[in-house]
Each structure stands twice: as C-alpha cells, then as structure tokens.
Short mmCIF file of C-alpha atoms in Angstrom, two decimals:
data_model
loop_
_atom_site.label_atom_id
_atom_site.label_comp_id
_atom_site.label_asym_id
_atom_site.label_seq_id
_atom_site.Cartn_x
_atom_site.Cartn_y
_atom_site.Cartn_z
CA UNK A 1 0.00 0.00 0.00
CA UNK A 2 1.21 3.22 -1.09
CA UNK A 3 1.71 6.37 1.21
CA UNK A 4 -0.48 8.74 0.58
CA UNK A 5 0.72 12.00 -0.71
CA UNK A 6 -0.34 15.37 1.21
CA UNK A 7 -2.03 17.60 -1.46
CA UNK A 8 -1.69 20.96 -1.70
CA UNK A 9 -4.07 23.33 -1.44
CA UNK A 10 -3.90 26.63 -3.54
CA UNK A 11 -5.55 29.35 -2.38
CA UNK A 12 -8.48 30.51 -4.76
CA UNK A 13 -8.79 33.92 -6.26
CA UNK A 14 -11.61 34.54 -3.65
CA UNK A 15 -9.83 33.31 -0.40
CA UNK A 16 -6.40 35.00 -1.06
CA UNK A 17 -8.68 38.90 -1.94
CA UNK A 18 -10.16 37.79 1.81
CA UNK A 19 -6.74 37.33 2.83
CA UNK A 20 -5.54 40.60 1.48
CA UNK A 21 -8.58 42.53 2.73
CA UNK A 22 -8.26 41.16 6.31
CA UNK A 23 -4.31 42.02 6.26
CA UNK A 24 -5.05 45.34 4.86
CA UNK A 25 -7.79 45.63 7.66
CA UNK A 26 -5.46 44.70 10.13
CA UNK A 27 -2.67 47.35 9.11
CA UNK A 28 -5.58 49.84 9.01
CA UNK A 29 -6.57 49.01 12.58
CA UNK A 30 -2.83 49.27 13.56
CA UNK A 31 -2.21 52.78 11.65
CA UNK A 32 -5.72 53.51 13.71
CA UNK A 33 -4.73 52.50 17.17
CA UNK A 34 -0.96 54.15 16.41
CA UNK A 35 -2.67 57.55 15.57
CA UNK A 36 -5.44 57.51 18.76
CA UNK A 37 -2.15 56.68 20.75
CA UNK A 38 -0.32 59.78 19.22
CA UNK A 39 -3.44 61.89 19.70
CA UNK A 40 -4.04 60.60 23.38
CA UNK A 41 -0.36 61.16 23.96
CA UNK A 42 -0.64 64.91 22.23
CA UNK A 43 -3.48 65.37 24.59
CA UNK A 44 -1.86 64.57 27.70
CA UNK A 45 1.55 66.99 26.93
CA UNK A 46 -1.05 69.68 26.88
CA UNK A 47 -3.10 68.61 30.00
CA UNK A 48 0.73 67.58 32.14
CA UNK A 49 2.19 70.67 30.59
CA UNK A 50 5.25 68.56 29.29
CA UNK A 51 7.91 69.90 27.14
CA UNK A 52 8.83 68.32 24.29
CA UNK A 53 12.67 69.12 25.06
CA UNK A 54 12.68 66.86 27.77
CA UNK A 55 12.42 63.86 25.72
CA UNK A 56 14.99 64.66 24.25
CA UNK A 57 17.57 66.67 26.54
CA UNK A 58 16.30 65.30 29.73
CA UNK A 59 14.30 66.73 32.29
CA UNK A 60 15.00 70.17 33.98
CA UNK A 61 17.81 69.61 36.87
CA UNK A 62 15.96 71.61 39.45
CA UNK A 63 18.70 72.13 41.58
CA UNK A 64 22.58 71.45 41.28
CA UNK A 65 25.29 73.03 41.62
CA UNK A 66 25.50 74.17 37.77
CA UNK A 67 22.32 74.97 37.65
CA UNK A 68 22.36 76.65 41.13
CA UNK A 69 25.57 79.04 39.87
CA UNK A 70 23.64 80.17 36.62
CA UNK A 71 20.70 81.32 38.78
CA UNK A 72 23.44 82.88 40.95
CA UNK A 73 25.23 84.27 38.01
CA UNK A 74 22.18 85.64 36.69
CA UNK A 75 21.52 87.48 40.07
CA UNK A 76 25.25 89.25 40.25
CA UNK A 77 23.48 90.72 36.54
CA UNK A 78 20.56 91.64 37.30
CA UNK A 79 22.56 93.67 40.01
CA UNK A 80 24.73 94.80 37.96
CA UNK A 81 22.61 96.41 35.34
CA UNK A 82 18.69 96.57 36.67
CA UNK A 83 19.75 97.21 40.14
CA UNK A 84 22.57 100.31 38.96
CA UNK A 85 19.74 101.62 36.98
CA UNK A 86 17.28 102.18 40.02
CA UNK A 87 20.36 104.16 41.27
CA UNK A 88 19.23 106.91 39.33
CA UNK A 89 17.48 109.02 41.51
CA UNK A 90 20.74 109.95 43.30
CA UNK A 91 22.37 110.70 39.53
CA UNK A 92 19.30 113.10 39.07
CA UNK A 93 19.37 114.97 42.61
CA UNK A 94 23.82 115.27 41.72
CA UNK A 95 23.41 116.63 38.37
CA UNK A 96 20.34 118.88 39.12
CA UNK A 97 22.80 120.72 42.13
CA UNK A 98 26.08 120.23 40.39
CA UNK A 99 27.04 119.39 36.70
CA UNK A 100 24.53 120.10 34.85
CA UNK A 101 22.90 123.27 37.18
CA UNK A 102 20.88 125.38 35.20
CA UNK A 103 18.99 122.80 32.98
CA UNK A 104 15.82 121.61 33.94
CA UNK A 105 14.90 118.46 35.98
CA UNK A 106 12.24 117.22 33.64
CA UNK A 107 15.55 117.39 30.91
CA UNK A 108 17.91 115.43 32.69
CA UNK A 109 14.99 112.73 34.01
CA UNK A 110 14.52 112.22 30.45
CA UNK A 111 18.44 110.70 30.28
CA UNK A 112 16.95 108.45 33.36
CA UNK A 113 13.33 107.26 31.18
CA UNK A 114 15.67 106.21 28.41
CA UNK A 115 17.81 104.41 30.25
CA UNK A 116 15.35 102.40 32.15
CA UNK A 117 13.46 101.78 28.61
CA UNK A 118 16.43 100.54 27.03
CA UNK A 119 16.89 97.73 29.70
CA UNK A 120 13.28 95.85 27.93
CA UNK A 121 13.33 97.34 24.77
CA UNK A 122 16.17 95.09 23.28
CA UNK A 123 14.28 91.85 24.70
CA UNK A 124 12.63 91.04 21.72
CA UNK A 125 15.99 90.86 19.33
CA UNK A 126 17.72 89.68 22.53
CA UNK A 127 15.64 87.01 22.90
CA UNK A 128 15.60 85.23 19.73
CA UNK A 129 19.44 85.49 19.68
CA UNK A 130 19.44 83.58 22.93
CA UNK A 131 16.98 81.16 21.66
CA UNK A 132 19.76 80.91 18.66
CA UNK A 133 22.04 79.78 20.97
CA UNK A 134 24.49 82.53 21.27
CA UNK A 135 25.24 83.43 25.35
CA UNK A 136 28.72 84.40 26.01
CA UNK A 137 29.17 86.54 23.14
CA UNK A 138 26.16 89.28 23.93
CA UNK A 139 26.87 88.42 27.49
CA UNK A 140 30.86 89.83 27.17
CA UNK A 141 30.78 92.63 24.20
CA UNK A 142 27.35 94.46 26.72
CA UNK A 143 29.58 94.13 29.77
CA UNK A 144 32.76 95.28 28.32
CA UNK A 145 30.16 98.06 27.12
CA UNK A 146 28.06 98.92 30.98
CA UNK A 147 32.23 99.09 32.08
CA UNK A 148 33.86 101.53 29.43
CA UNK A 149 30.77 103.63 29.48
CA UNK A 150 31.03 103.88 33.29
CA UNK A 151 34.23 104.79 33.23
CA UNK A 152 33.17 107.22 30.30
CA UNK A 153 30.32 108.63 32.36
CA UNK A 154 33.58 110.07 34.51
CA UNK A 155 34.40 112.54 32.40
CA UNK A 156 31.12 113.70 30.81
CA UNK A 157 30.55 117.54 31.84
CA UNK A 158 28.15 118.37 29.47
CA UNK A 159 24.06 116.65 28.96
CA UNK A 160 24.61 115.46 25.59
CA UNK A 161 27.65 113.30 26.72
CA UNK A 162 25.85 112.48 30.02
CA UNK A 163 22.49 111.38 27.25
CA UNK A 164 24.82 109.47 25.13
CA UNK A 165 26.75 107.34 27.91
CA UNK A 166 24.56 107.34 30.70
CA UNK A 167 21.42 107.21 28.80
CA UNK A 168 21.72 105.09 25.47
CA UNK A 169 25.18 103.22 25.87
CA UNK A 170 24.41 102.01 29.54
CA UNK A 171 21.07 101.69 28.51
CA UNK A 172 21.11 98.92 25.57
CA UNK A 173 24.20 97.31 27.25
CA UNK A 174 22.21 96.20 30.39
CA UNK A 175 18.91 95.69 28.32
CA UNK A 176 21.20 93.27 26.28
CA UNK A 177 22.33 91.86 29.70
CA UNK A 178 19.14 91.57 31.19
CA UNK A 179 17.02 90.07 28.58
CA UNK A 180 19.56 87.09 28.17
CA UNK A 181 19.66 86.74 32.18
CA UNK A 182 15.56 86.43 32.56
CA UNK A 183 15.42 83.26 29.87
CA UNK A 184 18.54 81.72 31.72
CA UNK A 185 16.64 80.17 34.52
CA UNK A 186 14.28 78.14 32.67
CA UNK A 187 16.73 75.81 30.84
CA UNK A 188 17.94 74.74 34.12
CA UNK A 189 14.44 75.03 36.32
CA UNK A 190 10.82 73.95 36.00
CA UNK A 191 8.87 73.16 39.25
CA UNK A 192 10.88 75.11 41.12
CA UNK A 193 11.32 78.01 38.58
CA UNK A 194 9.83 80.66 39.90
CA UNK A 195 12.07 80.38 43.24
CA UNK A 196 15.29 80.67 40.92
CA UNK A 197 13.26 83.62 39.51
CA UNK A 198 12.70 84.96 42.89
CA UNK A 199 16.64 84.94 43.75
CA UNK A 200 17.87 86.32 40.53
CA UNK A 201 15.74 88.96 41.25
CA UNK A 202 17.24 89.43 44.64
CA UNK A 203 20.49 90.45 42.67
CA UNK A 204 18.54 93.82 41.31
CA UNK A 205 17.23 94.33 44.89
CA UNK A 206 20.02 94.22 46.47
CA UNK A 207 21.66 96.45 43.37
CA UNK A 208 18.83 99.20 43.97
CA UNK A 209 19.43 98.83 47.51
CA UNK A 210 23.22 99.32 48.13
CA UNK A 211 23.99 101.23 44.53
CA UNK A 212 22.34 104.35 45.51
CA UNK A 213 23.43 104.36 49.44
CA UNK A 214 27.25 103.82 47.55
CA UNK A 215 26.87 106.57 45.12
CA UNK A 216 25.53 109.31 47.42
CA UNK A 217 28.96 108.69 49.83
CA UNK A 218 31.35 108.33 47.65
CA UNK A 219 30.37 111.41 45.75
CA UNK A 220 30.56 113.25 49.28
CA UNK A 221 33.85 111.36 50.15
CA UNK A 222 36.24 111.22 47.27
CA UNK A 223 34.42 113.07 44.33
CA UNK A 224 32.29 112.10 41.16
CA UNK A 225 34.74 111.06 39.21
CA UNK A 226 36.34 108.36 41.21
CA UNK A 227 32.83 107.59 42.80
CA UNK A 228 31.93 106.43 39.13
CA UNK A 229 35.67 104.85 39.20
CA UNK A 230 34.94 102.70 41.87
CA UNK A 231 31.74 101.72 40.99
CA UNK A 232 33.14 100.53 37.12
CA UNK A 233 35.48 98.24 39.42
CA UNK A 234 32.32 97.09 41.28
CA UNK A 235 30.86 96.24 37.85
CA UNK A 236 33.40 94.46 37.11
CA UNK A 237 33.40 91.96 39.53
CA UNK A 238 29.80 91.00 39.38
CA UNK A 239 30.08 91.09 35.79
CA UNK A 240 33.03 88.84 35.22
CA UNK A 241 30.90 85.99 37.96
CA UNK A 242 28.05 86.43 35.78
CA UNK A 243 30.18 86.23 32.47
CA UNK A 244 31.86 82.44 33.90
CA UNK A 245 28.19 81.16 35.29
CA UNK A 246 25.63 82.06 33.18
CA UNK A 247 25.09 79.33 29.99
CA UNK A 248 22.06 77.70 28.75
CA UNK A 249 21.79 74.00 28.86
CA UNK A 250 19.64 73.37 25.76
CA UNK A 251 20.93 73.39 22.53
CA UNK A 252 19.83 76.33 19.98
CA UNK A 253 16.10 76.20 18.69
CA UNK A 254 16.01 74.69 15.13
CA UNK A 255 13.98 77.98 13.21
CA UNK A 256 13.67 78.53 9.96
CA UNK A 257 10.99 81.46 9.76
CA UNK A 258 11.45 85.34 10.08
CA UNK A 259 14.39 86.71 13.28
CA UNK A 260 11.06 88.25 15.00
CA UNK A 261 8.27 86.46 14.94
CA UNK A 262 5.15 87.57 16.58
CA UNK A 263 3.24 84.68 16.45
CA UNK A 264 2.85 84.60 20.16
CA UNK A 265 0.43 87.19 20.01
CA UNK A 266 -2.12 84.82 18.33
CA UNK A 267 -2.62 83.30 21.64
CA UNK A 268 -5.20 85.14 23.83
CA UNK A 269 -3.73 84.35 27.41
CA UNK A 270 -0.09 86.00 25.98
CA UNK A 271 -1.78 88.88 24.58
CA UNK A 272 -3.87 89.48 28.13
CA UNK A 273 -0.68 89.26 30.08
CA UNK A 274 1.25 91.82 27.67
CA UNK A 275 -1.91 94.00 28.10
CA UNK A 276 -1.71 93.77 31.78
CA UNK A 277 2.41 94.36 32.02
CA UNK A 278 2.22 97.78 29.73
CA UNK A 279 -0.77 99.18 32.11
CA UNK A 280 1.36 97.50 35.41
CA UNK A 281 4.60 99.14 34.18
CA UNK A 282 2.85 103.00 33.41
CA UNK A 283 2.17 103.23 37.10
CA UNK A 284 3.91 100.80 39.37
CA UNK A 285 7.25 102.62 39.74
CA UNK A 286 5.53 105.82 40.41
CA UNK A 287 5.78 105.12 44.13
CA UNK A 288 9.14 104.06 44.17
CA UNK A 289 10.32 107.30 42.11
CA UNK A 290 8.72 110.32 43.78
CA UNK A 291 8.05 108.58 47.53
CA UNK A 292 11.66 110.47 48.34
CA UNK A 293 10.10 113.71 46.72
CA UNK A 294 7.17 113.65 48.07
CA UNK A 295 8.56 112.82 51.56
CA UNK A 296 10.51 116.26 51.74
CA UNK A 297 7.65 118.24 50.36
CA UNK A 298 5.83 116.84 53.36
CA UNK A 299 8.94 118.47 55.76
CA UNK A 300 9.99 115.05 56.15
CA UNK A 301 14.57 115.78 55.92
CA UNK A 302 15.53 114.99 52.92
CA UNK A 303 18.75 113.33 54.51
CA UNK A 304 16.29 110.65 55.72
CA UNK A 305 13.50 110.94 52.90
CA UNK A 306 16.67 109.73 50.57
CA UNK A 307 16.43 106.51 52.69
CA UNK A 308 13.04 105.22 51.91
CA UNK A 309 14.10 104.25 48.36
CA UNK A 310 16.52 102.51 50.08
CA UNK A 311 13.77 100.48 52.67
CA UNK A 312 12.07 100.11 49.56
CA UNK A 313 14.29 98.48 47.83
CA UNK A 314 15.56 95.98 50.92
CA UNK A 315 11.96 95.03 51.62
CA UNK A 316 11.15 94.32 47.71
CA UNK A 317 13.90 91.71 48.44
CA UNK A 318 11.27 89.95 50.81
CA UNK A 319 8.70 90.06 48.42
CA UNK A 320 10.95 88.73 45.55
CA UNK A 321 12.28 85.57 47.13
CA UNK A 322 8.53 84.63 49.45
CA UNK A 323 6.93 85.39 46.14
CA UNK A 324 8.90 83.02 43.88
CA UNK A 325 8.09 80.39 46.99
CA UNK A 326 4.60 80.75 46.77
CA UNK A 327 4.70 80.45 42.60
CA UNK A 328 5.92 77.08 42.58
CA UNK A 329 2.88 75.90 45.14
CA UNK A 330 0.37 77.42 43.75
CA UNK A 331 1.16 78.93 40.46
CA UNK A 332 2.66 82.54 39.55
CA UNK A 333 -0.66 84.25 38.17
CA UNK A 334 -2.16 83.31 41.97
CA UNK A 335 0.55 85.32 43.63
CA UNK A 336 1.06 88.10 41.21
CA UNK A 337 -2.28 89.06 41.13
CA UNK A 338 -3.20 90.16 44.95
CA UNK A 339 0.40 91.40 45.41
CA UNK A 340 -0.45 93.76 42.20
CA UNK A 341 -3.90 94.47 43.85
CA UNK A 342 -2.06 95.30 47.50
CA UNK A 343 0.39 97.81 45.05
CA UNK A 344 -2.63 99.58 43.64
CA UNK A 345 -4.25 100.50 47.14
CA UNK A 346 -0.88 101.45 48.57
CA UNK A 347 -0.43 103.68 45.44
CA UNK A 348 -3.62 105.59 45.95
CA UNK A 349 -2.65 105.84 49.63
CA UNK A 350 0.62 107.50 49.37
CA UNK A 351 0.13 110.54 48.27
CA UNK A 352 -1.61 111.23 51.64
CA UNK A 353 1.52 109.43 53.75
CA UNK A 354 2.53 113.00 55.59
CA UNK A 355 4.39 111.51 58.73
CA UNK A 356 7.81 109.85 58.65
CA UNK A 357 5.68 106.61 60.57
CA UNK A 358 3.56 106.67 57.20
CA UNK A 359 5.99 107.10 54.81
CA UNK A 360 7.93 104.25 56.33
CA UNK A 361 4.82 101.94 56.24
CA UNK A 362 4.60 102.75 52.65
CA UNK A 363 7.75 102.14 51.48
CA UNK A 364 7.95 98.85 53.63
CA UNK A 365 4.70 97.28 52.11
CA UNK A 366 4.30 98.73 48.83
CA UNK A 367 8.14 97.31 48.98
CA UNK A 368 6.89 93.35 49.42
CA UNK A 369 4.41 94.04 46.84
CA UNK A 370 5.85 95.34 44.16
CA UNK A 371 8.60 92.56 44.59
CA UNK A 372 6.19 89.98 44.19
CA UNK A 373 5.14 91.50 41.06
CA UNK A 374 8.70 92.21 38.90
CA UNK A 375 9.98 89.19 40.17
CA UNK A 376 7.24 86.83 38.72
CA UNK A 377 7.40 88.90 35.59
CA UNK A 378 8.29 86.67 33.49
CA UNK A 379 7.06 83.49 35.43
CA UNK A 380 3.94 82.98 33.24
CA UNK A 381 5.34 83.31 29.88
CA UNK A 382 7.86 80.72 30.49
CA UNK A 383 4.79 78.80 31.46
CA UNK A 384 3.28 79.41 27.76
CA UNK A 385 4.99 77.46 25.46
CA UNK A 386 8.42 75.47 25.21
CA UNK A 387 11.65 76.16 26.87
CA UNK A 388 13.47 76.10 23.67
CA UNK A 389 11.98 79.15 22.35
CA UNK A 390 11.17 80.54 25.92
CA UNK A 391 13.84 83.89 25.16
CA UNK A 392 11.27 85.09 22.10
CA UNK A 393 8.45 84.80 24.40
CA UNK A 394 10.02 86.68 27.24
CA UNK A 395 11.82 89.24 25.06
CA UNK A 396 8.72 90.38 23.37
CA UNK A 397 6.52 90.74 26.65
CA UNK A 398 9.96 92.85 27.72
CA UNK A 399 9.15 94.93 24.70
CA UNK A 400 5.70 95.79 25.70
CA UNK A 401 7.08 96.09 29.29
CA UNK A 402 9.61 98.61 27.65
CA UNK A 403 6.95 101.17 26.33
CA UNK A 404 5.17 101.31 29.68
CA UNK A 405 8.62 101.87 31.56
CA UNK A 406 9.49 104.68 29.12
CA UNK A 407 6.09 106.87 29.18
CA UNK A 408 5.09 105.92 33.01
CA UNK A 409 7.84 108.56 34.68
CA UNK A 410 6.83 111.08 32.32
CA UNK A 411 3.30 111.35 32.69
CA UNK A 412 3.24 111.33 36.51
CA UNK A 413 5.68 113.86 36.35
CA UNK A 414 3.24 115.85 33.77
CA UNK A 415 0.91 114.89 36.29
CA UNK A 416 2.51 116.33 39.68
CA UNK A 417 3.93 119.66 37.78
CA UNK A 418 0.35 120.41 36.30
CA UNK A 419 -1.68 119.53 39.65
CA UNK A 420 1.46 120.93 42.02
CA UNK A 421 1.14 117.80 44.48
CA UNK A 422 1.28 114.12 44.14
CA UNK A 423 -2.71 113.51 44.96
CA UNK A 424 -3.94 113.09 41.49
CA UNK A 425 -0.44 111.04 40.32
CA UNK A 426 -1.24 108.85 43.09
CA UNK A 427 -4.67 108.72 41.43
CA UNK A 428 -3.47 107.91 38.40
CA UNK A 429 -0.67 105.61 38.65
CA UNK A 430 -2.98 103.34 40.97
CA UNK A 431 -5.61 103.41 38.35
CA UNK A 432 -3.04 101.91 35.97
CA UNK A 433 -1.90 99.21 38.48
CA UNK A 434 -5.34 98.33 39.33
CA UNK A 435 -6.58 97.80 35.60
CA UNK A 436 -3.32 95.92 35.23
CA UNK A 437 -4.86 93.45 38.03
CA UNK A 438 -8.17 93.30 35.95
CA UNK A 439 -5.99 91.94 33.02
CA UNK A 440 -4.77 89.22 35.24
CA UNK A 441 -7.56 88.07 36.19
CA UNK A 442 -8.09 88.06 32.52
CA UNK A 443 -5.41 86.07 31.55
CA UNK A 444 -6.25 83.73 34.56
CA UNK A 445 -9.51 82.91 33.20
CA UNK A 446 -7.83 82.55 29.47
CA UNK A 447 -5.87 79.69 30.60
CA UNK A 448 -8.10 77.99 33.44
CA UNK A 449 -11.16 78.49 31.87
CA UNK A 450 -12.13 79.91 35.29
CA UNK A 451 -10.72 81.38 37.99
CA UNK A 452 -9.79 78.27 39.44
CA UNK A 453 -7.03 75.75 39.89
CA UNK A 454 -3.07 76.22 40.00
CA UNK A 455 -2.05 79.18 37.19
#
C-alpha cells in the first residue's frame, strides 16, 4: 500500500482577496490605534504641561550646583545692570545741584526714562538670539560696554555726553544683559522656577538697595569722578561671575521662519498678560520714584526721605524671594495678582503718607508688593509654550514692558507739575496698576477656563 501523498491546497482567487482585505484591515486598525495613541499622547503633553525638550535633553535639573551658579550668576546681573539703573534718583538729585545746574529736571529725568526703557526694549531681538544659541558673546561685548561707558560717564561735563553714555550706551548694554539673564533660569528650572526667579531677582534688589546708598557717599567722600571709578570696578566683579556662570543648557532652537516672529500674540492668554504688564509698568514705579520727593515736600529731611528708596528696595527683596516660593505651590498668576492688587491701594494711599511713621509703612509694604510683582514677571510666559523658544516669548513681553517703563515717569511727572502735588499722580498711577490686576484676572480665566485651579 502506497503512502499517501499530502495535497496541496492553492488558495483561490476569492480566499487569497479575503486574505488581502483582512491584512489590509489589520494594518488599518494598527495605523488607527498608532494615531489615537499619538493623539491621546498629544493630549496629555497639553493637560501635564510637558515639554517636548525633555524627551529629548532630559528633564529640567531643578537644583545642582551648575544649575544653582547660573541662577546665581544671573543674580550678580541683574545687580549689575537693573539694580545700577534704580540708582538713578541719586544721579538726578547730583546733576540737578552740580554738573549740569541750570537745565531743567524734567531734561535730565529724560536721560533716566531712556535708560530704564532701554533695559526691555532690546528683549525682543535679545531674545531670539538667545533662543539661537548665542550666550557668552552678547553676554561679554554688553559688559565690556556697561564698564567703558562707566568709566566714560567720569568725564562727561556736558548733557549730551551724560544722554549718550549714561542714557543710550548704559542703557542697551544692560537691556542686552538683562534680557539674556531672565530666559537663563528656565533651561535649568521647572517646578521650582519661579524660586530661581525669585533669587535672581534678589540680585537687582540688592543692586537698587546698596547702589544708591554707595553713590551718594562716595560722591561726598572722594568726588564724582572716582565715585563712578569705583563703581566701574564694582561692575566688574559681578560682571566677570556672571560672564563664567551664566550658559544655557539646551541646545539652539532649530527655526527657519522670520528673526522676529510675533506669532505669540495669536494666543489670547499671551496677549492678556502683555496688556496687563504695559498698564502694570505705566504706574507701578511711580511710588518708588517720587516717595523720596514727596517725603521732603511733606517736611519730612531729605537726609532721611533719601532713605526710603533705600527700605524700599531691601523690603522688595522679601517680596521677591517669598513670592517666587509661593509660585511654585500654587502657580505665579495666583501670587502676582493680589500682590499687584495690595500695590494699587498702597499707590492711591501715598500721596496722603505726611508723617515719617507713614511714609515708612509705605515704602515697607508697597516694597513686598511690588517685589512679588517684577519678580514673577516673566514666570507665566515661560509657562506658555516650550523652553526652547522661551527667550522670544520673554523678550517680546519685555518689549511691551519697555513702552510702559518709558512713558510711566513722564506722565506722573506731567501729572505732579500740572496739579502741584502728588494727589492726582497717586490717582493715576494706581488706576493703571489696578486695571493691570483686571488683566490678570483676565489672563487667569484665558488659561483655566475659570478662575480656578493652579495658574
């Protein structure tokens, strides 16, 4: 008996289309599920707020002693240039008595306004050159700038050379400075970014705080010129720590589209919060730049009104570093927005501060407040997009911030020479600050949906 062959069976035309149409049904249910999984996974980076750099680069260090030293390095510049420019007021009171006598105070503040423009106005070039990878190079030519004009700034005598150095030069350098400082912090922190936000901007506190006090002695000790001498040598040092800390840790943004884009300004919540930092910036310094004024009109000494900046200034510190705390519990916008409220009332109440007790109690709490506030500033733009291109985001809010800075002064000046007090500036600038808060709320309810939840 023979063994039986096995046959072979050949698939028909009909069984091998059923076969194709259940392996093309399978590959369709696999591109399917792959695409739900990509969508799902989409979904979720926007719910958890995850960066798409971390995949990549890791996540954010939060701590370290690299990252630690560029937070610190970032605070020596913030001194450096932010916290030299709110040493103005003495600059003003010198030149009005002494070098340039004869021309009017509303003149010279105006070399003051541009100066303090100048450090937001570059932000949104700044920025994008940041996000382009370059550091040390703007870093080192704007410091090598803030020291020869200082030294410059020496031998000016006349208001055009004061205008040009003082002004412009010193200016851009520290805007330069400044803008590549405030992006700095987010490459190397994330949940606890807005305390390495709150100690950078201990560095301009501490700047506003001792700069002036230095200035105002060493001009009655040893004379302008080597006042401004020793001060350059000052600059120096914190700029050469700042120069050797201060790098990014992710590489440059991959962009192919125009240098400044403003994109951003599609979304609603960035819009809101630009809104809200022009109004915030026309009045919040108001305080902070006639409370010295205002105190010797009152027959307060001026040898002791001087000081109040000074309290100011030290007690902003307090706010600054308590506010970044509270940010990284609860969210920025939550903080910000009843420190920026507390401003407002304290702005309408000083003009009508007429005892040294007052005055102090002023400058003490309107101090805290307004140091919650700058310190944060940048705290939710970070927040509204990637890291990688987080120095376009922050140098264009900087930009808005700019215009605000540069016509706030003026007009409460405008203000207290037309009205011959400081009543209706005080009216005013806490009109400003108070609309400001309105816009955060605004920009609260953008993101949230509500008012709400951790922002």
């Amino acid at each position: 008996m023979s063994a039986t062959e096995p046959k072979t069976v050949h698939p028909s035309a009909s069984s091998s289309t059923i076969n194709a149409a259940g392996s093309t049904g399978r590959v369709g249910d696999e591109d399917e599920k792959k695409s739900i999984d990509q969508e799902k996974t989409a979904v979720r980076g926007e719910v958890e707020n995850v960066d798409p750099s971390e995949a990549q680069h890791g996540e954010h260090p939060d701590g370290g002693l690299r990252a630690w030293l560029a937070v610190i390095g970032c605070a020596a510049g913030a001194c450096a240039t932010f916290g030299f420019v709110n040493a103005w007021g003495v600059f003003q009171a010198y030149y009005e008595e002494e070098i340039l006598a004869g021309t009017s105070p509303s003149t010279i503040a105006w070399i003051g306004s541009i100066q303090y423009a100048l450090i937001f106005l570059p932000g949104l070039i700044v920025g994008r050159i940041f996000d382009m990878g370059w550091t040390k190079t703007p870093l080192g030519v704007a410091s090598a700038v803030i020291v020869a004009v200082t030294f410059l700034t020496a031998e000016c005598t006349k208001y055009w050379q004061f205008f040009l150095c003082q002004g412009v030069a010193l200016g851009l350098a520290c805007g330069v400075i400044f803008g590549v400082v405030m992006g700095c912090p987010a490459h190397w922190f994330k949940r606890r970014l807005g305390f390495a936000l709150g100690i950078m901007a201990l560095g301009s506190s501490l700047g506003g705080t001792c700069f002036p006090i230095a200035v105002r002695n060493l001009v009655q000790t040893v004379g302008f010129k080597w006042a401004m001498r020793i001060i350059g040598f000052i600059e120096i040092a914190l700029l050469s720590f700042q120069f050797a800390t201060v790098e990014r840790r992710l590489p440059p943004r991959k962009h192919s589209g125009p240098f400044i884009d403003f994109s951003a300004f599609k979304s609603l919540q960035f819009t809101l919060y630009c809104c809200s930092s022009f109004l915030a910036f026309l009045g919040i310094y108001t305080v902070l730049t006639y409370i010295d004024v205002s105190a010797a009109s009152e027959g307060i000494d001026p040898n002791f009104s001087f000081y109040l900046l000074a309290i100011a200034n030290a007690c902003s510190a307090v706010g600054r570093l308590s506010g970044g705390l509270l940010a990284d519990r609860i969210g920025p916008l939550t903080v910000m927005t009843p420190a920026t409220f507390v401003a407002g009332i304290l702005t309408y109440a000083w003009p009508f501060a007429t005892s040294v007790g007052g005055n102090i109690a002023i400058a003490i709490v309107y101090g805290c407040a307004s140091g919650v506030y700058v310190s944060l500033l940048a705290a939710p733009v970070v927040r509204m997009g990637n890291t990688q291109d987080v120095g376009v985001r922050v140098g264009m809010s900087m930009t808005v911030v700019a215009v605000g800075a540069v016509a706030g002064p003026p007009i409460s000046g405008a203000i207290n020479a037309a009205t011959g007090g400081f009543k209706y500036t005080g009216i005013y600038a806490g009109t400003t600050v108070m609309i400001a808060c309105c816009f955060l709320i605004a920009t609260r309810v953008a993101i949230l949906g509500g008012l709400r939840g951790k922002c």
